Coordinates of C-alpha atoms in Angstrom, one line a residue:
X36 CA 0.0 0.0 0.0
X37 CA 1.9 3.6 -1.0
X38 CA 2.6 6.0 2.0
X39 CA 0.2 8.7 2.8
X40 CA 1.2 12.0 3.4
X41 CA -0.6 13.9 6.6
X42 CA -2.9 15.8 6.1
X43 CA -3.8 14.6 2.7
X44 CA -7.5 13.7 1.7
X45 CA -7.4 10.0 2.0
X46 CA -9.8 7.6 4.4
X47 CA -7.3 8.6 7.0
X48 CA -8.7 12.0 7.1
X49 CA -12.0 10.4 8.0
X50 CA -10.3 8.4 11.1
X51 CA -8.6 11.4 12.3
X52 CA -11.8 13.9 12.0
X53 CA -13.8 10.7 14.2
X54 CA -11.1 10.9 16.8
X55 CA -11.3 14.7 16.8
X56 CA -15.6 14.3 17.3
X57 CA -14.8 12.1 20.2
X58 CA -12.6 15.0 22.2
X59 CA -15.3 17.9 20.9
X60 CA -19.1 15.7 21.2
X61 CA -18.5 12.6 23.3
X62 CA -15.8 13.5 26.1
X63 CA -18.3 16.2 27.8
X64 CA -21.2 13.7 27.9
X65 CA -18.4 11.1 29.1
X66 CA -16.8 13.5 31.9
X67 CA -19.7 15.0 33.0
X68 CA -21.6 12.5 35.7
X69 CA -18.5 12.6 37.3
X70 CA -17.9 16.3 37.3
X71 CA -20.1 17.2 40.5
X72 CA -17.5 15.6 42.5
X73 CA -14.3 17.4 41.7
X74 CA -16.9 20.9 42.0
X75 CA -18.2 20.0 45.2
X76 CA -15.3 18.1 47.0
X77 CA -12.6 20.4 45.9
X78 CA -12.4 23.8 45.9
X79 CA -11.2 25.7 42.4
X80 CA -7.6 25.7 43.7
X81 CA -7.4 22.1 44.6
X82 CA -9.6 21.1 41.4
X83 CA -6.9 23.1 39.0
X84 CA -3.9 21.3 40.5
X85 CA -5.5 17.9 39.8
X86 CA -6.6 19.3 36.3
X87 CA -3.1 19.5 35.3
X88 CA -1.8 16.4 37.3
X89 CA -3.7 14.6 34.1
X90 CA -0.4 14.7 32.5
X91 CA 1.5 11.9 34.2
X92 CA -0.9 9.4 33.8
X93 CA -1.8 10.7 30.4
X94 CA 1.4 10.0 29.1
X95 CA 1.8 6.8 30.2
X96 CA -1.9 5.9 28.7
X97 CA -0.2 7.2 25.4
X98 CA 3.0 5.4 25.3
X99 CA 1.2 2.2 25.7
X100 CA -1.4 2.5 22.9
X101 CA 0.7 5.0 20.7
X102 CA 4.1 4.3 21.0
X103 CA 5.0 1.0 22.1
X104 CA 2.8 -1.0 19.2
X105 CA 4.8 0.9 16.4
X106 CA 8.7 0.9 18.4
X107 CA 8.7 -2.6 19.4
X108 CA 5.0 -4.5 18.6
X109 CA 5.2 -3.8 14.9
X110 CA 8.7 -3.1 14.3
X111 CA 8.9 -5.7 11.7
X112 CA 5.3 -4.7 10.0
X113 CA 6.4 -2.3 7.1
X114 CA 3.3 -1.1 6.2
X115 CA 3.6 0.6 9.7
X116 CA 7.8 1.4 9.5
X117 CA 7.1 3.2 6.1
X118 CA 5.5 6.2 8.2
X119 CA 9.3 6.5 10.8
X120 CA 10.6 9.7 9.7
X121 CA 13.8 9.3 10.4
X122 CA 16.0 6.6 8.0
X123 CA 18.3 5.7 10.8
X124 CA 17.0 3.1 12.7
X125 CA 16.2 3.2 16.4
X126 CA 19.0 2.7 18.8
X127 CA 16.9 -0.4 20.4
X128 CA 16.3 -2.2 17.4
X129 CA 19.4 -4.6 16.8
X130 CA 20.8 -6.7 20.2
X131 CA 23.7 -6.1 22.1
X132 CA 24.9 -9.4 21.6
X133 CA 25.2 -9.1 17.8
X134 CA 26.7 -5.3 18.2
X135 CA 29.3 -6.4 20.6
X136 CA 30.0 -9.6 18.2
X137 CA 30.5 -7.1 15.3
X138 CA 32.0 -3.7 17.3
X139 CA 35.6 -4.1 15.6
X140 CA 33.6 -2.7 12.1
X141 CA 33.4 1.2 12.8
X142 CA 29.1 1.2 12.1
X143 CA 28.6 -1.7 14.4
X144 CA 30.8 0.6 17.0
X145 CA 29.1 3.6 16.3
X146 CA 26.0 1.7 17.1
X147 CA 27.1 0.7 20.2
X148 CA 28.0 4.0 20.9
X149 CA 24.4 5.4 19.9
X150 CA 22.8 2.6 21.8
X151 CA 24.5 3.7 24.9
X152 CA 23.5 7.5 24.6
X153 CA 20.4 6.3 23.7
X154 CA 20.2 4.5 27.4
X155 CA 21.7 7.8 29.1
X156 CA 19.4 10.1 27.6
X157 CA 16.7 7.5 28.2
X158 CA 17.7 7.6 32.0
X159 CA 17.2 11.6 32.3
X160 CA 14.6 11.8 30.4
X161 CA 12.2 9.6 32.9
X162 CA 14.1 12.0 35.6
X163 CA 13.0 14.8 34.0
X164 CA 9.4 13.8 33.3
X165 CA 9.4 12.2 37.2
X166 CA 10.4 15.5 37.9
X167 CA 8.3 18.1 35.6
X168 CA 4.7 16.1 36.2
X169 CA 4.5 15.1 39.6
X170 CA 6.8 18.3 41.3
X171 CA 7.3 21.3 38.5
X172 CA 3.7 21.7 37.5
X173 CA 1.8 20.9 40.5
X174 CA 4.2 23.8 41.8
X175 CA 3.6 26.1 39.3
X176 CA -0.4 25.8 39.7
X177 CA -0.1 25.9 43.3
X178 CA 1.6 29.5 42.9
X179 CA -0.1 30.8 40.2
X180 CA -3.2 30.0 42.3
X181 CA -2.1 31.7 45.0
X182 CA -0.5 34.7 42.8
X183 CA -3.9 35.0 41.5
X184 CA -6.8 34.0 43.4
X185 CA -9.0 35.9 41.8
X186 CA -8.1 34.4 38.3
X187 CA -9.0 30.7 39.4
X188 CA -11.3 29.3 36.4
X189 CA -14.6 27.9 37.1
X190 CA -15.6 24.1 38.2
X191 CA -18.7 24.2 38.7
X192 CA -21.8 22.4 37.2
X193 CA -23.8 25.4 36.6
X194 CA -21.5 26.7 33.4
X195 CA -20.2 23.2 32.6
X196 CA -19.8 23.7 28.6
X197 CA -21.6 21.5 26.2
X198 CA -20.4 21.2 22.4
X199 CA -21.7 23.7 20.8
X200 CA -20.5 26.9 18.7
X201 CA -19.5 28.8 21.9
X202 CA -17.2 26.0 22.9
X203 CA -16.1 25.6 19.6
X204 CA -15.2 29.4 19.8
X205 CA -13.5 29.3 23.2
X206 CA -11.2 25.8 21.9
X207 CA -10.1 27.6 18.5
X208 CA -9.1 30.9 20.6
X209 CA -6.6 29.0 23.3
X210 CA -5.2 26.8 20.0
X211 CA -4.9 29.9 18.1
X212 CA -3.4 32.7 21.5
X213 CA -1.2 29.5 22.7
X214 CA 0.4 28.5 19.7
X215 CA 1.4 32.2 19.0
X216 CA 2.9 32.2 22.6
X217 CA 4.7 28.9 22.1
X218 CA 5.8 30.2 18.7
X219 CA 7.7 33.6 19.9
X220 CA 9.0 31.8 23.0
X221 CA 10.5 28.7 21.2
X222 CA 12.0 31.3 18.7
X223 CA 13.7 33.6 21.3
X224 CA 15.2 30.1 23.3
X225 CA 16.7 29.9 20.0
X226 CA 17.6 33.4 19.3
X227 CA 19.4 34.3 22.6
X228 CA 22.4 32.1 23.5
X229 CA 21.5 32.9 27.2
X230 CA 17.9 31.4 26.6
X231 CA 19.5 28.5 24.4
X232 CA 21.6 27.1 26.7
X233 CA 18.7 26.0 28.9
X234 CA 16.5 24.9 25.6
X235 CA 19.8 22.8 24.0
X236 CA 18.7 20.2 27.0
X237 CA 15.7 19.6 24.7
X238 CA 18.1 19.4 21.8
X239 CA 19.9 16.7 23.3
X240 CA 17.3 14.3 20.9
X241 CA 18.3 14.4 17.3
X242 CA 15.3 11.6 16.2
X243 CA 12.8 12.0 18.3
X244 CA 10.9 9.1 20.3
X245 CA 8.0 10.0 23.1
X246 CA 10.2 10.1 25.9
X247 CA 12.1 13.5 24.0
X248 CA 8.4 15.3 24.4
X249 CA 8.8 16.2 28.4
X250 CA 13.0 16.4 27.7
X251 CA 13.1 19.8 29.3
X252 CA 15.2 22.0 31.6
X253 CA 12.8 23.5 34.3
X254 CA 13.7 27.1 33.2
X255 CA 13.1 26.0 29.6
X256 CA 9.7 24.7 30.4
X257 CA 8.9 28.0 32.5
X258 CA 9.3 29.9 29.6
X259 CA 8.6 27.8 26.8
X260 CA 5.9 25.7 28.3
X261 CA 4.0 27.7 31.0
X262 CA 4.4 31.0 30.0
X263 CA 2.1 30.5 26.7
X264 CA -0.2 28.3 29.4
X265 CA -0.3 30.8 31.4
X266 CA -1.0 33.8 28.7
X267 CA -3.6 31.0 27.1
X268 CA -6.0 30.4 30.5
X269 CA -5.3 34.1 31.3
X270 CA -6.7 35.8 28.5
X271 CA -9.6 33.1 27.7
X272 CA -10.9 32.2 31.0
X273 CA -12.1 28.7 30.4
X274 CA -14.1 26.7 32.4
X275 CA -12.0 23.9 33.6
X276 CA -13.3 21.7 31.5
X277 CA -12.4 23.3 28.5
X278 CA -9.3 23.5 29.9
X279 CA -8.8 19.6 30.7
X280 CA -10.4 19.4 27.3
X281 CA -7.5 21.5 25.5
X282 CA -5.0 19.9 27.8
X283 CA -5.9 16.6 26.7
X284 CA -5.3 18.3 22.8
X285 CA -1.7 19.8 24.1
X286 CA -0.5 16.6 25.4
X287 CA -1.3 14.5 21.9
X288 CA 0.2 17.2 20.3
X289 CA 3.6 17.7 22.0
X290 CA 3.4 13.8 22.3
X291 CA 2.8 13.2 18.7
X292 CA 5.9 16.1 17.7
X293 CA 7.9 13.7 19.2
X294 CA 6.4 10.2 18.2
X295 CA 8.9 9.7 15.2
X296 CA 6.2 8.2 12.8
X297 CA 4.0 10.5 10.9
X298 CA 1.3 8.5 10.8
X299 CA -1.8 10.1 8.4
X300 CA -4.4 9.5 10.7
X301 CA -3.3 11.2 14.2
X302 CA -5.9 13.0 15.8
X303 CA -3.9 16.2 15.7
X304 CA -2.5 15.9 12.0
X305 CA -6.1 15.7 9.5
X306 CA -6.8 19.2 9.1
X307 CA -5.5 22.1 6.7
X308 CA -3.6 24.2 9.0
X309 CA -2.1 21.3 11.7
X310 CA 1.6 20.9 11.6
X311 CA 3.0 18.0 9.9
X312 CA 4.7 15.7 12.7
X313 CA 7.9 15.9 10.8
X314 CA 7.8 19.5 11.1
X315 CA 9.1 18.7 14.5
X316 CA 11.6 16.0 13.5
X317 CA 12.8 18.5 11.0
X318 CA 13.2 21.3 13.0
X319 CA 15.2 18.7 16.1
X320 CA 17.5 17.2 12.8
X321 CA 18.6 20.8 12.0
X322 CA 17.7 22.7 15.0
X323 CA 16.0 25.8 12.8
X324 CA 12.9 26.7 11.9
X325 CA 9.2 25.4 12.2
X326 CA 8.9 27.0 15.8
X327 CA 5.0 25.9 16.2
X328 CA 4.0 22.7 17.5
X329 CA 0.4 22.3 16.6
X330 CA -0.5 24.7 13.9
X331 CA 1.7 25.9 10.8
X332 CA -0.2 29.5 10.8
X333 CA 2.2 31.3 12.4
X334 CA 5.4 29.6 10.7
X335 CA 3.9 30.3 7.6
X336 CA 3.3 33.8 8.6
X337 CA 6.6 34.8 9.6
X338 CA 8.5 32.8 7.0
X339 CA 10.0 30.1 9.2
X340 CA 9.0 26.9 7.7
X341 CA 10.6 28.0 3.6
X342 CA 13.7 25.5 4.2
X343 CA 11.2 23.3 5.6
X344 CA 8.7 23.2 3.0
X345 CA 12.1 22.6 0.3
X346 CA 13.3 19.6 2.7
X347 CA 9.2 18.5 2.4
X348 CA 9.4 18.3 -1.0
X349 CA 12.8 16.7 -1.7
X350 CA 12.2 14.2 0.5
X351 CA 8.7 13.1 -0.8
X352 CA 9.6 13.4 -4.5
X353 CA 12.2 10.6 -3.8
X354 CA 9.7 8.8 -1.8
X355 CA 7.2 8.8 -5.0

């Protein structure tokens, strides 16, 4: 079966647009029984630092059904391994028996050498993520909530958004304000050697895998991360479901940036202006350009994603 392309019209498109009518029509109706309980056990403080706890075991929902079937599962099913990005294969995929058998030849001892980084950056990566989603964040809410009490968002039943055009409206706006924030502050952690030397930590991933997606330095993640989080919940005012809502869209979205497969029927990937997963794996390989995550609008408005789009091109023509 020929490769598919994201965000081109196939049957893919379909898939992807179902999955997105889940999030948007089924999650409230899903959520919702079980609302009254956070609203009226919790006050809005508590009930926002449990909102963004969601990431932990989020992640680890998503590694099991999104990342583990393609990386080890169906590493041998090519119809799956034509969507990898990357050519080079993953540092897990041949033993360390047969690399140590074969280390005097200089790619078998490159391997080797690979596989170990792999296994370092591997280690500090859970560190990191052990350390961003169960201390960092709950942290940052905690102050934030204190910083502002006033701005605390709504829990309760009474406002409790169903899908409808207003909820539609209030989703598109914190997409649209928080991917301009994430924009400008990925661009300046690369502008500024000062900022970049905290953001490089990110860096240390040259092909992506899901573990690279929380591979941050704390102050890189204040600025880059927060900050647009922040400026996003500030400036909207959700109600905190359309926050866990969005959240919930964030998380596939930085998760998927780093998947290493562009695979055509991604949640986040089926419509006209989403950002191509290899957008991401682009701008890690060469460490410029396509500052968004899950949007191209503002690349393509400031010019950033030209070499990009030439690199697109290249790459699929040889692929036709």
């Amino acid at each position: 079966m020929p490769i598919i392309q994201q965000r081109s019209l196939s049957i893919y498109t379909l898939f992807g647009a179902i999955q997105s009518a889940v999030w948007f029509f089924v999650l409230p109706s899903l959520i919702k029984p079980y609302w009254a309980k956070i609203s009226d056990n919790y006050t809005n403080q508590q009930a926002e630092v449990l909102l963004w706890a969601i990431g932990a075991p989020y992640m680890l929902l998503y590694m099991l059904v999104a990342a583990l079937p393609p990386y080890f599962i169906l590493r041998n099913v090519e119809w799956v391994q034509q969507y990898k990005i990357s050519r080079d294969p993953w540092p897990w995929s041949s033993s360390k028996k047969q690399s140590n058998r074969d280390s005097k030849n200089d790619d078998a001892a490159a391997a080797v050498k690979q596989r170990q980084l792999f296994w370092k950056q591997t280690y500090k990566s859970i560190l990191l993520d052990v350390f961003g989603l169960f201390v960092f964040i709950p942290t940052l809410v905690c102050i934030k909530t204190i910083v502002w009490p006033t701005h605390v968002m709504s829990f309760s039943m009474e406002d409790f958004p169903s899908p409808s055009i207003q909820s539609a409206t209030t989703l598109l706006s914190m997409g649209i304000i928080h991917e301009f924030g994430f924009y400008w502050t990925h661009r300046l952690m690369h502008m500024y050697p000062s900022l970049y030397k905290y953001h490089k930590v990110h860096h240390e991933y040259k092909q992506n895998n899901v573990l690279s997606a929380q591979h941050f330095h704390p102050i890189d993640f204040l600025i880059s991360i927060a900050l647009p989080a922040i400026l996003t919940t500030e400036i909207v005012r959700p109600h905190g479901f359309a926050q866990l809502q969005f959240g919930l869209w964030l998380l596939t979205a930085n998760f998927d940036d780093h998947l290493g497969y562009a695979f055509p029927w991604a949640a986040v990937r089926w419509f006209p202006w989403s950002a191509g997963t290899d957008a991401h794996e682009y701008h890690h390989s060469v460490n410029m350009g396509c500052y968004g995550s899950k949007l191209s609008l503002w690349d393509w408005v400031f010019g950033t994603d030209n070499v990009y789009n030439e690199w697109r091109k290249k790459r699929w023509s040889l692929v036709d």
